[in-house]
Coordinates of C-alpha atoms in Angstrom, one line a residue:
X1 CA 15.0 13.4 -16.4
X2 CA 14.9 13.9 -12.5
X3 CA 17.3 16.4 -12.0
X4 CA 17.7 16.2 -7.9
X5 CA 16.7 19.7 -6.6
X6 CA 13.6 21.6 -6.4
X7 CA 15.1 24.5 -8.5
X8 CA 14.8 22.1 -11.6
X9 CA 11.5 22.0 -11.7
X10 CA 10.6 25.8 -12.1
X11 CA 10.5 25.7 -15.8
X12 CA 8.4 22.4 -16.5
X13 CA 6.0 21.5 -14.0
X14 CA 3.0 23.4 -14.7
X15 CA -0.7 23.6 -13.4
X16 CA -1.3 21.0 -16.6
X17 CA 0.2 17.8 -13.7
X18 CA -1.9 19.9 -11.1
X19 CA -4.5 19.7 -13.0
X20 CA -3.8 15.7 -14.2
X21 CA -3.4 15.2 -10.7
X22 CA -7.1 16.4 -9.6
X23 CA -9.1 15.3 -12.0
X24 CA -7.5 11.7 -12.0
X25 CA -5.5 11.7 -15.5
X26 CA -2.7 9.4 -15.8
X27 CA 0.2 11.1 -14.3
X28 CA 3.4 11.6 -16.1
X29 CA 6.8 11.0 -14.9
X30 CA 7.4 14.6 -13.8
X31 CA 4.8 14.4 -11.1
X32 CA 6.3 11.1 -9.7
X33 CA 9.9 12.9 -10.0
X34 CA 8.6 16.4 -8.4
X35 CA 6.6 14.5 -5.5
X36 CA 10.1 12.6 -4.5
X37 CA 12.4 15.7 -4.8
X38 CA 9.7 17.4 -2.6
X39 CA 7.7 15.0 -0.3
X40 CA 10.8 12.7 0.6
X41 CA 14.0 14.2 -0.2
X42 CA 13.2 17.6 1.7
X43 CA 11.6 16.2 4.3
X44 CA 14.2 13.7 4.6
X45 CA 17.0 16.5 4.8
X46 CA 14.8 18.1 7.6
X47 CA 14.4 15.2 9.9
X48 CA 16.7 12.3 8.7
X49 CA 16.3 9.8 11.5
X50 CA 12.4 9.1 10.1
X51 CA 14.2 7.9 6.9
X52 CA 15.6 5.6 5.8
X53 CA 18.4 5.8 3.4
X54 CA 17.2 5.5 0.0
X55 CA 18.4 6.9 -3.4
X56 CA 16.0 8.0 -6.3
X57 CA 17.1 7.0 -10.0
X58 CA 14.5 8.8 -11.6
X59 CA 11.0 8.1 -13.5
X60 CA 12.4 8.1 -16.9
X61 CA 15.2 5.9 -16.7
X62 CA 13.8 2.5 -17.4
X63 CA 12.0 4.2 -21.0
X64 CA 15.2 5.7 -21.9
X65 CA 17.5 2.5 -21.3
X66 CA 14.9 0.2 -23.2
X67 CA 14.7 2.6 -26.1
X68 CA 18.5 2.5 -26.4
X69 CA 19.2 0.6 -29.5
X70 CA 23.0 0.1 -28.6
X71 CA 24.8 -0.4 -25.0
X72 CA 26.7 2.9 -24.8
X73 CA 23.2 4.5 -24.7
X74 CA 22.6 2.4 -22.0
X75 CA 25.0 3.0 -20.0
X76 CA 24.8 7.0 -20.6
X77 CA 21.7 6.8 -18.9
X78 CA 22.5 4.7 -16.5
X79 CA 25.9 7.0 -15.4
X80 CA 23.5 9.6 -15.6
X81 CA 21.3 8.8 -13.1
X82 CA 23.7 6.6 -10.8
X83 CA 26.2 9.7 -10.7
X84 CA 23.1 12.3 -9.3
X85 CA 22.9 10.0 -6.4
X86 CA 24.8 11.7 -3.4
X87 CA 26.7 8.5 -2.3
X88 CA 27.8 5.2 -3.3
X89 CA 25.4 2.9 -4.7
X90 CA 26.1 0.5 -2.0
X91 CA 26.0 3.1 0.8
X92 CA 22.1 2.9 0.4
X93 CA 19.4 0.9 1.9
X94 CA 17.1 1.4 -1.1
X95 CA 17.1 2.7 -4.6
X96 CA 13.7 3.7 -6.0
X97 CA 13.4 3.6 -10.1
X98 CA 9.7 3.7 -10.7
X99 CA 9.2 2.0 -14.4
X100 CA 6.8 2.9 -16.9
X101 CA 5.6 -0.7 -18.1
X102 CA 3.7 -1.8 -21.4
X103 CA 2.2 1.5 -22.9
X104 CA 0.2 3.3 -19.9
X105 CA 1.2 1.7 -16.3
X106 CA 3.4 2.6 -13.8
X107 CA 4.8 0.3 -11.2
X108 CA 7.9 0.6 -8.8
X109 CA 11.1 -1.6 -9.0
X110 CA 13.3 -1.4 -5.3
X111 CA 16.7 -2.3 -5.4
X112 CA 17.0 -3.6 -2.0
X113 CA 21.0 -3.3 -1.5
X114 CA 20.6 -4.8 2.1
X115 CA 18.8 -7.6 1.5
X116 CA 20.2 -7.9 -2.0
X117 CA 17.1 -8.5 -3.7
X118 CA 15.5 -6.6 -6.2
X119 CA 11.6 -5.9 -5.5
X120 CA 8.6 -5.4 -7.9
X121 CA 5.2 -3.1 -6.4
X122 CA 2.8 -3.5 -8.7
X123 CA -1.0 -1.9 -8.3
X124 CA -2.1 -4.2 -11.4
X125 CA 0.3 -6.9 -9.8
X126 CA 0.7 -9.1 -13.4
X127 CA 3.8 -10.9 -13.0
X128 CA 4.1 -11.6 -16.8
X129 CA 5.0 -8.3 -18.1
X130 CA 8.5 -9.0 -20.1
X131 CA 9.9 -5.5 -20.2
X132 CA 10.4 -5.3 -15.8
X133 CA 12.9 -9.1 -16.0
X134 CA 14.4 -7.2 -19.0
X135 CA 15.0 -3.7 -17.2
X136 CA 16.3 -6.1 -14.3
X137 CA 18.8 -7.5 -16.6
X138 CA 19.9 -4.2 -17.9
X139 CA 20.4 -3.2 -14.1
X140 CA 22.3 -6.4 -13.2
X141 CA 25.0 -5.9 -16.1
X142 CA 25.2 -2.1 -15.4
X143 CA 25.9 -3.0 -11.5
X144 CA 28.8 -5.5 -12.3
X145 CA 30.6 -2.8 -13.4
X146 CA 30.0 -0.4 -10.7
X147 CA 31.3 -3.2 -8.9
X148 CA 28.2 -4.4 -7.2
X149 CA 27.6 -8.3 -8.3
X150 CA 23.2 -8.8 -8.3
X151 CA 23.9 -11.9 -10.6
X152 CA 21.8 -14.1 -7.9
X153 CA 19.7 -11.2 -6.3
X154 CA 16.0 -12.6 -6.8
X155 CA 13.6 -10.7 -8.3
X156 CA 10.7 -10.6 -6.1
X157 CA 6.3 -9.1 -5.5
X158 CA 6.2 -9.0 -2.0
X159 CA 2.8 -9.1 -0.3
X160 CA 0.8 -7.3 0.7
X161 CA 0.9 -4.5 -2.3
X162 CA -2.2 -2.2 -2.6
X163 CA -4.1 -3.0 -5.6
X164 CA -5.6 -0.4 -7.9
X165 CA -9.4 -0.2 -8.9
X166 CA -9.2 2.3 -11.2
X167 CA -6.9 2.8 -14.8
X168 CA -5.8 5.9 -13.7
X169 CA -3.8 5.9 -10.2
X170 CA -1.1 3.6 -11.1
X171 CA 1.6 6.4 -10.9
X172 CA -0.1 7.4 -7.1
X173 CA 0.0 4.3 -5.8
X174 CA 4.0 4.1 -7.3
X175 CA 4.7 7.6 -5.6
X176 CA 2.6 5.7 -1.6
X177 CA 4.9 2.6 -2.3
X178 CA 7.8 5.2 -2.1
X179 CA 6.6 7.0 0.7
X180 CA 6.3 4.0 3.0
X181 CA 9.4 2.2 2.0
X182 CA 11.1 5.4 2.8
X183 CA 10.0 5.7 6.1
X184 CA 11.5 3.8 8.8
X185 CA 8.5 4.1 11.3
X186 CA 5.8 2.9 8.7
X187 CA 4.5 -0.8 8.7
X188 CA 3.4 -2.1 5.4
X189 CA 1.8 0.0 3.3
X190 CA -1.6 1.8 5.2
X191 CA -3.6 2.9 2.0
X192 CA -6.3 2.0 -0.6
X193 CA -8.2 2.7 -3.7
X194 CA -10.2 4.1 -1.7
X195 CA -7.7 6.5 -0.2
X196 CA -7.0 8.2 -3.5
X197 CA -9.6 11.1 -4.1
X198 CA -7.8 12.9 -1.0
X199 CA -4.5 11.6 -1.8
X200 CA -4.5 13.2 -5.2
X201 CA -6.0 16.0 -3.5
X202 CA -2.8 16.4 -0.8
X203 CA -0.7 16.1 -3.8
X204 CA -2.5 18.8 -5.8
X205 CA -1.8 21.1 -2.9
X206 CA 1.6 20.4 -2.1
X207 CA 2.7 21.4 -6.1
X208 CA 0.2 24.2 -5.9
X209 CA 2.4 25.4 -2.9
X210 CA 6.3 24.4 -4.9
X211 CA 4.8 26.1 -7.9
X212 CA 4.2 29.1 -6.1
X213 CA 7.4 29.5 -4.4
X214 CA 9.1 28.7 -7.3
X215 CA 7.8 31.7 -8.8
X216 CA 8.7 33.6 -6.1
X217 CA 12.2 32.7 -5.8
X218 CA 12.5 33.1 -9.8
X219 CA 11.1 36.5 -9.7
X220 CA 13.4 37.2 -6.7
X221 CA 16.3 36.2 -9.1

């Protein structure tokens, strides 16, 4: 699970998600996790009046809550990732929990804590996947008790959302949804299929760079 700082990824993110990354293989949740920790969160500590404030729950959460078969699982996972953020849920803007949906799709769920609302991206945009209401659900009862009450928060698609065209960029298109809701300067969301040859690209470079000084810092050690 996301472990919130560039040092946790030295030991498991490998030129195999480089690799996944270039030659358009469906990305896992480490790659979504790794390009938050180090394409928003590090920037956003460099310049934080371009960002908004937004808090990262982690790729893996939703899979682990809806494999729990009892509620203290549940809420383990959801203390575990609620307690990594660095403030108070309600301190935030945003909270970003991308969701791995049916057996081989990702799509992103916002929890919009200003407008209370809770918001669905979607690059396959089918409203009548089951397991996102229920992951919803899970979130709303977990909330209550952190004193935050999302009982009538509606669960919304907003439009427009960049559609897919391709089986394999779901988990791109859920790390571009991130990256222009994060931003405060960025109107809507300027990308398209067509975009994703050189974004993959840009993201293959970028871990090719943290891998490297990764190494360096752990041989350093």
């Amino acid at each position: 699970m996301f472990d919130g700082t560039l040092e946790g990824y030295d030991n498991f993110f490998s030129f195999k998600d480089i690799r996944d990354l270039l030659f358009a293989r469906e990305s896992e949740s480490v790659i979504i996790d790794c390009y938050v920790n180090t394409c928003l969160f590090l920037p956003r500590q460099e310049n934080p009046d371009i960002f908004k404030t937004f808090g990262y729950l982690g790729a893996a959460l939703k899979g682990y809550v809806q494999s729990s078969k009892d509620d203290k699982s549940k809420k383990q996972h959801f203390d575990y990732s609620f307690r990594r953020l660095d403030r108070a849920p309600t301190e935030f803007d945003l909270l970003f929990s991308p969701m791995h949906v049916g057996t081989n799709h990702w799509a992103l769920l916002v929890i919009n804590i200003k407008e209370k609302e809770f918001h669905v991206y979607d690059s396959l945009r089918n409203k009548d996947r089951r397991d996102i209401p229920q992951y919803v659900e899970e979130l709303r009862r977990y909330m209550k008790g952190k004193h935050i009450d999302s009982e009538n928060w509606s669960l919304r698609y907003p439009d427009p959302c960049p559609q897919q065209g391709s089986g394999d960029d779901c988990a791109i298109f859920t790390c571009k949804y991130m990256e222009c809701l994060a931003h405060r300067d960025t109107q809507g969301f300027p990308f398209s299929q067509d975009d994703m040859p050189t974004v993959r690209a840009k993201f293959a470079l970028h871990f090719i760079k943290v891998y490297f000084n990764a190494q360096e810092r752990s041989e350093r050690i």
